[in-house]
Amino acid sequence: MRGNGDAATVATQMKATPVDDFFSHGRRIREDGRMVHDLYLLQVKTPAEQKYP
């Protein structure tokens, strides 16, 4: 694909190739051009809610 200036061809190849880096493993770019990945949401207790130091 090196040197190919056709954006549609490049986008098709990007969507067909899995993304495997430190951030996302085995993910693919969706048809709408976005990539979905896992996200962790954590909630910690406030000092007033804690029973122990």
PDB file of N, CA, C and O in Angstrom:
ATOM      1  N   MET A   1       0.821  -1.193   0.000  1.00  0.00           N
ATOM      2  CA  MET A   1       0.000   0.000   0.000  1.00  0.00           C
ATOM      3  C   MET A   1       0.862   1.253   0.000  1.00  0.00           C
ATOM      4  O   MET A   1       0.343   2.323  -0.107  1.00  0.00           O
ATOM      5  N   ARG A   2       2.147   1.120   0.136  1.00  0.00           N
ATOM      6  CA  ARG A   2       3.019   2.274   0.188  1.00  0.00           C
ATOM      7  C   ARG A   2       2.929   3.075  -1.104  1.00  0.00           C
ATOM      8  O   ARG A   2       2.995   2.538  -2.186  1.00  0.00           O
ATOM      9  N   GLY A   3       2.748   4.383  -0.961  1.00  0.00           N
ATOM     10  CA  GLY A   3       2.709   5.256  -2.111  1.00  0.00           C
ATOM     11  C   GLY A   3       1.341   5.379  -2.751  1.00  0.00           C
ATOM     12  O   GLY A   3       1.173   6.109  -3.705  1.00  0.00           O
ATOM     13  N   ASN A   4       0.342   4.681  -2.214  1.00  0.00           N
ATOM     14  CA  ASN A   4      -0.990   4.761  -2.794  1.00  0.00           C
ATOM     15  C   ASN A   4      -1.685   6.000  -2.259  1.00  0.00           C
ATOM     16  O   ASN A   4      -1.847   6.169  -1.063  1.00  0.00           O
ATOM     17  N   GLY A   5      -2.149   6.877  -3.130  1.00  0.00           N
ATOM     18  CA  GLY A   5      -2.781   8.117  -2.718  1.00  0.00           C
ATOM     19  C   GLY A   5      -4.290   8.048  -2.695  1.00  0.00           C
ATOM     20  O   GLY A   5      -4.944   9.031  -2.393  1.00  0.00           O
ATOM     21  N   ASP A   6      -4.870   6.890  -2.996  1.00  0.00           N
ATOM     22  CA  ASP A   6      -6.318   6.750  -3.034  1.00  0.00           C
ATOM     23  C   ASP A   6      -6.842   6.560  -1.608  1.00  0.00           C
ATOM     24  O   ASP A   6      -6.641   5.517  -0.987  1.00  0.00           O
ATOM     25  N   ALA A   7      -7.547   7.565  -1.086  1.00  0.00           N
ATOM     26  CA  ALA A   7      -8.007   7.533   0.298  1.00  0.00           C
ATOM     27  C   ALA A   7      -8.987   6.388   0.557  1.00  0.00           C
ATOM     28  O   ALA A   7      -8.960   5.772   1.624  1.00  0.00           O
ATOM     29  N   ALA A   8      -9.853   6.080  -0.382  1.00  0.00           N
ATOM     30  CA  ALA A   8     -10.828   5.003  -0.193  1.00  0.00           C
ATOM     31  C   ALA A   8     -10.130   3.655  -0.064  1.00  0.00           C
ATOM     32  O   ALA A   8     -10.505   2.822   0.772  1.00  0.00           O
ATOM     33  N   THR A   9      -9.092   3.428  -0.862  1.00  0.00           N
ATOM     34  CA  THR A   9      -8.350   2.174  -0.795  1.00  0.00           C
ATOM     35  C   THR A   9      -7.600   2.061   0.533  1.00  0.00           C
ATOM     36  O   THR A   9      -7.589   0.997   1.165  1.00  0.00           O
ATOM     37  N   VAL A  10      -6.995   3.154   0.963  1.00  0.00           N
ATOM     38  CA  VAL A  10      -6.264   3.161   2.228  1.00  0.00           C
ATOM     39  C   VAL A  10      -7.226   2.921   3.389  1.00  0.00           C
ATOM     40  O   VAL A  10      -6.943   2.125   4.287  1.00  0.00           O
ATOM     41  N   ALA A  11      -8.393   3.574   3.391  1.00  0.00           N
ATOM     42  CA  ALA A  11      -9.373   3.393   4.460  1.00  0.00           C
ATOM     43  C   ALA A  11      -9.886   1.959   4.507  1.00  0.00           C
ATOM     44  O   ALA A  11     -10.036   1.384   5.590  1.00  0.00           O
ATOM     45  N   THR A  12     -10.118   1.356   3.368  1.00  0.00           N
ATOM     46  CA  THR A  12     -10.568  -0.035   3.312  1.00  0.00           C
ATOM     47  C   THR A  12      -9.517  -0.958   3.909  1.00  0.00           C
ATOM     48  O   THR A  12      -9.832  -1.870   4.683  1.00  0.00           O
ATOM     49  N   GLN A  13      -8.258  -0.731   3.588  1.00  0.00           N
ATOM     50  CA  GLN A  13      -7.175  -1.560   4.114  1.00  0.00           C
ATOM     51  C   GLN A  13      -7.025  -1.358   5.629  1.00  0.00           C
ATOM     52  O   GLN A  13      -6.790  -2.311   6.365  1.00  0.00           O
ATOM     53  N   MET A  14      -7.166  -0.120   6.104  1.00  0.00           N
ATOM     54  CA  MET A  14      -7.071   0.142   7.539  1.00  0.00           C
ATOM     55  C   MET A  14      -8.188  -0.568   8.299  1.00  0.00           C
ATOM     56  O   MET A  14      -7.972  -1.100   9.384  1.00  0.00           O
ATOM     57  N   LYS A  15      -9.398  -0.580   7.745  1.00  0.00           N
ATOM     58  CA  LYS A  15     -10.527  -1.243   8.394  1.00  0.00           C
ATOM     59  C   LYS A  15     -10.378  -2.755   8.389  1.00  0.00           C
ATOM     60  O   LYS A  15     -10.901  -3.440   9.264  1.00  0.00           O
ATOM     61  N   ALA A  16      -9.636  -3.299   7.438  1.00  0.00           N
ATOM     62  CA  ALA A  16      -9.440  -4.744   7.350  1.00  0.00           C
ATOM     63  C   ALA A  16      -8.283  -5.230   8.223  1.00  0.00           C
ATOM     64  O   ALA A  16      -8.195  -6.411   8.524  1.00  0.00           O
ATOM     65  N   THR A  17      -7.412  -4.315   8.637  1.00  0.00           N
ATOM     66  CA  THR A  17      -6.228  -4.679   9.412  1.00  0.00           C
ATOM     67  C   THR A  17      -6.501  -4.508  10.906  1.00  0.00           C
ATOM     68  O   THR A  17      -6.913  -3.434  11.339  1.00  0.00           O
ATOM     69  N   PRO A  18      -6.278  -5.542  11.727  1.00  0.00           N
ATOM     70  CA  PRO A  18      -6.496  -5.387  13.159  1.00  0.00           C
ATOM     71  C   PRO A  18      -5.456  -4.457  13.789  1.00  0.00           C
ATOM     72  O   PRO A  18      -4.314  -4.410  13.359  1.00  0.00           O
ATOM     73  N   VAL A  19      -5.897  -3.715  14.800  1.00  0.00           N
ATOM     74  CA  VAL A  19      -5.015  -2.821  15.545  1.00  0.00           C
ATOM     75  C   VAL A  19      -4.493  -3.607  16.734  1.00  0.00           C
ATOM     76  O   VAL A  19      -5.259  -4.145  17.521  1.00  0.00           O
ATOM     77  N   ASP A  20      -3.175  -3.678  16.872  1.00  0.00           N
ATOM     78  CA  ASP A  20      -2.578  -4.408  17.983  1.00  0.00           C
ATOM     79  C   ASP A  20      -1.393  -3.607  18.510  1.00  0.00           C
ATOM     80  O   ASP A  20      -0.280  -3.698  17.995  1.00  0.00           O
ATOM     81  N   ASP A  21      -1.667  -2.780  19.520  1.00  0.00           N
ATOM     82  CA  ASP A  21      -0.607  -1.992  20.126  1.00  0.00           C
ATOM     83  C   ASP A  21      -0.783  -2.019  21.645  1.00  0.00           C
ATOM     84  O   ASP A  21      -1.565  -2.798  22.171  1.00  0.00           O
ATOM     85  N   PHE A  22      -0.080  -1.172  22.366  1.00  0.00           N
ATOM     86  CA  PHE A  22      -0.133  -1.191  23.822  1.00  0.00           C
ATOM     87  C   PHE A  22      -1.507  -0.777  24.348  1.00  0.00           C
ATOM     88  O   PHE A  22      -1.881  -1.107  25.463  1.00  0.00           O
ATOM     89  N   PHE A  23      -2.285  -0.080  23.553  1.00  0.00           N
ATOM     90  CA  PHE A  23      -3.565   0.467  23.971  1.00  0.00           C
ATOM     91  C   PHE A  23      -4.724  -0.468  23.649  1.00  0.00           C
ATOM     92  O   PHE A  23      -5.653  -0.607  24.429  1.00  0.00           O
ATOM     93  N   SER A  24      -4.689  -1.089  22.497  1.00  0.00           N
ATOM     94  CA  SER A  24      -5.776  -1.954  22.047  1.00  0.00           C
ATOM     95  C   SER A  24      -5.195  -3.202  21.403  1.00  0.00           C
ATOM     96  O   SER A  24      -4.320  -3.111  20.552  1.00  0.00           O
ATOM     97  N   HIS A  25      -5.695  -4.347  21.790  1.00  0.00           N
ATOM     98  CA  HIS A  25      -5.191  -5.609  21.261  1.00  0.00           C
ATOM     99  C   HIS A  25      -6.282  -6.301  20.448  1.00  0.00           C
ATOM    100  O   HIS A  25      -7.346  -6.602  20.968  1.00  0.00           O
ATOM    101  N   GLY A  26      -6.008  -6.527  19.176  1.00  0.00           N
ATOM    102  CA  GLY A  26      -6.930  -7.255  18.323  1.00  0.00           C
ATOM    103  C   GLY A  26      -8.199  -6.507  17.977  1.00  0.00           C
ATOM    104  O   GLY A  26      -9.209  -7.111  17.641  1.00  0.00           O
ATOM    105  N   ARG A  27      -8.186  -5.201  18.039  1.00  0.00           N
ATOM    106  CA  ARG A  27      -9.370  -4.403  17.705  1.00  0.00           C
ATOM    107  C   ARG A  27      -9.381  -4.078  16.225  1.00  0.00           C
ATOM    108  O   ARG A  27      -8.368  -4.129  15.544  1.00  0.00           O
ATOM    109  N   ARG A  28     -10.529  -3.719  15.717  1.00  0.00           N
ATOM    110  CA  ARG A  28     -10.672  -3.320  14.316  1.00  0.00           C
ATOM    111  C   ARG A  28     -11.369  -1.968  14.236  1.00  0.00           C
ATOM    112  O   ARG A  28     -12.164  -1.625  15.096  1.00  0.00           O
ATOM    113  N   ILE A  29     -11.074  -1.237  13.181  1.00  0.00           N
ATOM    114  CA  ILE A  29     -11.735   0.033  12.925  1.00  0.00           C
ATOM    115  C   ILE A  29     -13.096  -0.285  12.309  1.00  0.00           C
ATOM    116  O   ILE A  29     -13.191  -1.048  11.356  1.00  0.00           O
ATOM    117  N   ARG A  30     -14.142   0.294  12.873  1.00  0.00           N
ATOM    118  CA  ARG A  30     -15.495   0.022  12.397  1.00  0.00           C
ATOM    119  C   ARG A  30     -15.748   0.701  11.062  1.00  0.00           C
ATOM    120  O   ARG A  30     -14.958   1.514  10.590  1.00  0.00           O
ATOM    121  N   GLU A  31     -16.879   0.383  10.460  1.00  0.00           N
ATOM    122  CA  GLU A  31     -17.239   0.975   9.166  1.00  0.00           C
ATOM    123  C   GLU A  31     -17.407   2.487   9.250  1.00  0.00           C
ATOM    124  O   GLU A  31     -17.200   3.197   8.271  1.00  0.00           O
ATOM    125  N   ASP A  32     -17.800   2.993  10.427  1.00  0.00           N
ATOM    126  CA  ASP A  32     -17.975   4.431  10.581  1.00  0.00           C
ATOM    127  C   ASP A  32     -16.668   5.155  10.899  1.00  0.00           C
ATOM    128  O   ASP A  32     -16.646   6.349  11.157  1.00  0.00           O
ATOM    129  N   GLY A  33     -15.540   4.399  10.901  1.00  0.00           N
ATOM    130  CA  GLY A  33     -14.228   4.999  11.105  1.00  0.00           C
ATOM    131  C   GLY A  33     -13.788   5.076  12.553  1.00  0.00           C
ATOM    132  O   GLY A  33     -12.720   5.597  12.851  1.00  0.00           O
ATOM    133  N   ARG A  34     -14.596   4.572  13.466  1.00  0.00           N
ATOM    134  CA  ARG A  34     -14.243   4.607  14.878  1.00  0.00           C
ATOM    135  C   ARG A  34     -13.741   3.249  15.342  1.00  0.00           C
ATOM    136  O   ARG A  34     -14.031   2.233  14.735  1.00  0.00           O
ATOM    137  N   MET A  35     -13.015   3.261  16.448  1.00  0.00           N
ATOM    138  CA  MET A  35     -12.542   2.021  17.034  1.00  0.00           C
ATOM    139  C   MET A  35     -13.017   1.979  18.480  1.00  0.00           C
ATOM    140  O   MET A  35     -12.845   2.938  19.231  1.00  0.00           O
ATOM    141  N   VAL A  36     -13.649   0.890  18.865  1.00  0.00           N
ATOM    142  CA  VAL A  36     -14.163   0.729  20.220  1.00  0.00           C
ATOM    143  C   VAL A  36     -13.131  -0.047  21.028  1.00  0.00           C
ATOM    144  O   VAL A  36     -12.562  -1.019  20.546  1.00  0.00           O
ATOM    145  N   HIS A  37     -12.896   0.391  22.252  1.00  0.00           N
ATOM    146  CA  HIS A  37     -11.955  -0.302  23.122  1.00  0.00           C
ATOM    147  C   HIS A  37     -12.510  -0.332  24.535  1.00  0.00           C
ATOM    148  O   HIS A  37     -13.426   0.410  24.878  1.00  0.00           O
ATOM    149  N   ASP A  38     -11.954  -1.208  25.352  1.00  0.00           N
ATOM    150  CA  ASP A  38     -12.381  -1.336  26.737  1.00  0.00           C
ATOM    151  C   ASP A  38     -11.973  -0.102  27.527  1.00  0.00           C
ATOM    152  O   ASP A  38     -10.940   0.504  27.278  1.00  0.00           O
ATOM    153  N   LEU A  39     -12.803   0.237  28.492  1.00  0.00           N
ATOM    154  CA  LEU A  39     -12.527   1.368  29.356  1.00  0.00           C
ATOM    155  C   LEU A  39     -12.965   0.981  30.761  1.00  0.00           C
ATOM    156  O   LEU A  39     -14.043   0.422  30.943  1.00  0.00           O
ATOM    157  N   TYR A  40     -12.133   1.253  31.742  1.00  0.00           N
ATOM    158  CA  TYR A  40     -12.464   0.935  33.120  1.00  0.00           C
ATOM    159  C   TYR A  40     -12.870   2.212  33.836  1.00  0.00           C
ATOM    160  O   TYR A  40     -12.201   3.229  33.760  1.00  0.00           O
ATOM    161  N   LEU A  41     -13.987   2.135  34.536  1.00  0.00           N
ATOM    162  CA  LEU A  41     -14.472   3.254  35.328  1.00  0.00           C
ATOM    163  C   LEU A  41     -14.421   2.830  36.787  1.00  0.00           C
ATOM    164  O   LEU A  41     -15.043   1.843  37.178  1.00  0.00           O
ATOM    165  N   LEU A  42     -13.665   3.563  37.579  1.00  0.00           N
ATOM    166  CA  LEU A  42     -13.499   3.238  38.997  1.00  0.00           C
ATOM    167  C   LEU A  42     -14.080   4.350  39.850  1.00  0.00           C
ATOM    168  O   LEU A  42     -14.021   5.525  39.493  1.00  0.00           O
ATOM    169  N   GLN A  43     -14.630   3.942  40.974  1.00  0.00           N
ATOM    170  CA  GLN A  43     -15.133   4.921  41.929  1.00  0.00           C
ATOM    171  C   GLN A  43     -14.517   4.591  43.283  1.00  0.00           C
ATOM    172  O   GLN A  43     -14.568   3.447  43.729  1.00  0.00           O
ATOM    173  N   VAL A  44     -13.944   5.588  43.918  1.00  0.00           N
ATOM    174  CA  VAL A  44     -13.319   5.377  45.226  1.00  0.00           C
ATOM    175  C   VAL A  44     -14.167   6.026  46.299  1.00  0.00           C
ATOM    176  O   VAL A  44     -14.933   6.951  46.038  1.00  0.00           O
ATOM    177  N   LYS A  45     -14.001   5.523  47.497  1.00  0.00           N
ATOM    178  CA  LYS A  45     -14.749   6.069  48.619  1.00  0.00           C
ATOM    179  C   LYS A  45     -14.143   7.411  49.050  1.00  0.00           C
ATOM    180  O   LYS A  45     -12.942   7.621  48.968  1.00  0.00           O
ATOM    181  N   THR A  46     -15.015   8.264  49.547  1.00  0.00           N
ATOM    182  CA  THR A  46     -14.529   9.517  50.119  1.00  0.00           C
ATOM    183  C   THR A  46     -13.984   9.208  51.507  1.00  0.00           C
ATOM    184  O   THR A  46     -14.305   8.165  52.095  1.00  0.00           O
ATOM    185  N   PRO A  47     -13.181  10.082  52.089  1.00  0.00           N
ATOM    186  CA  PRO A  47     -12.675   9.836  53.445  1.00  0.00           C
ATOM    187  C   PRO A  47     -13.811   9.618  54.455  1.00  0.00           C
ATOM    188  O   PRO A  47     -13.673   8.849  55.404  1.00  0.00           O
ATOM    189  N   ALA A  48     -14.952  10.257  54.278  1.00  0.00           N
ATOM    190  CA  ALA A  48     -16.074  10.087  55.202  1.00  0.00           C
ATOM    191  C   ALA A  48     -16.698   8.709  55.095  1.00  0.00           C
ATOM    192  O   ALA A  48     -17.294   8.210  56.057  1.00  0.00           O
ATOM    193  N   GLU A  49     -16.604   8.064  53.952  1.00  0.00           N
ATOM    194  CA  GLU A  49     -17.194   6.736  53.751  1.00  0.00           C
ATOM    195  C   GLU A  49     -16.293   5.607  54.224  1.00  0.00           C
ATOM    196  O   GLU A  49     -16.739   4.481  54.352  1.00  0.00           O
ATOM    197  N   GLN A  50     -15.050   5.886  54.500  1.00  0.00           N
ATOM    198  CA  GLN A  50     -14.104   4.841  54.893  1.00  0.00           C
ATOM    199  C   GLN A  50     -14.278   4.453  56.345  1.00  0.00           C
ATOM    200  O   GLN A  50     -14.550   5.303  57.208  1.00  0.00           O
ATOM    201  N   LYS A  51     -14.146   3.137  56.612  1.00  0.00           N
ATOM    202  CA  LYS A  51     -14.236   2.646  57.986  1.00  0.00           C
ATOM    203  C   LYS A  51     -12.856   2.544  58.620  1.00  0.00           C
ATOM    204  O   LYS A  51     -12.703   2.634  59.830  1.00  0.00           O
ATOM    205  N   TYR A  52     -11.836   2.292  57.801  1.00  0.00           N
ATOM    206  CA  TYR A  52     -10.484   2.083  58.305  1.00  0.00           C
ATOM    207  C   TYR A  52      -9.531   3.065  57.634  1.00  0.00           C
ATOM    208  O   TYR A  52      -9.762   3.488  56.508  1.00  0.00           O
ATOM    209  N   PRO A  53      -8.448   3.396  58.308  1.00  0.00           N
ATOM    210  CA  PRO A  53      -7.486   4.338  57.698  1.00  0.00           C
ATOM    211  C   PRO A  53      -6.786   3.753  56.494  1.00  0.00           C
ATOM    212  O   PRO A  53      -6.694   2.575  56.322  1.00  0.00           O
TER     213      PRO A  53
END
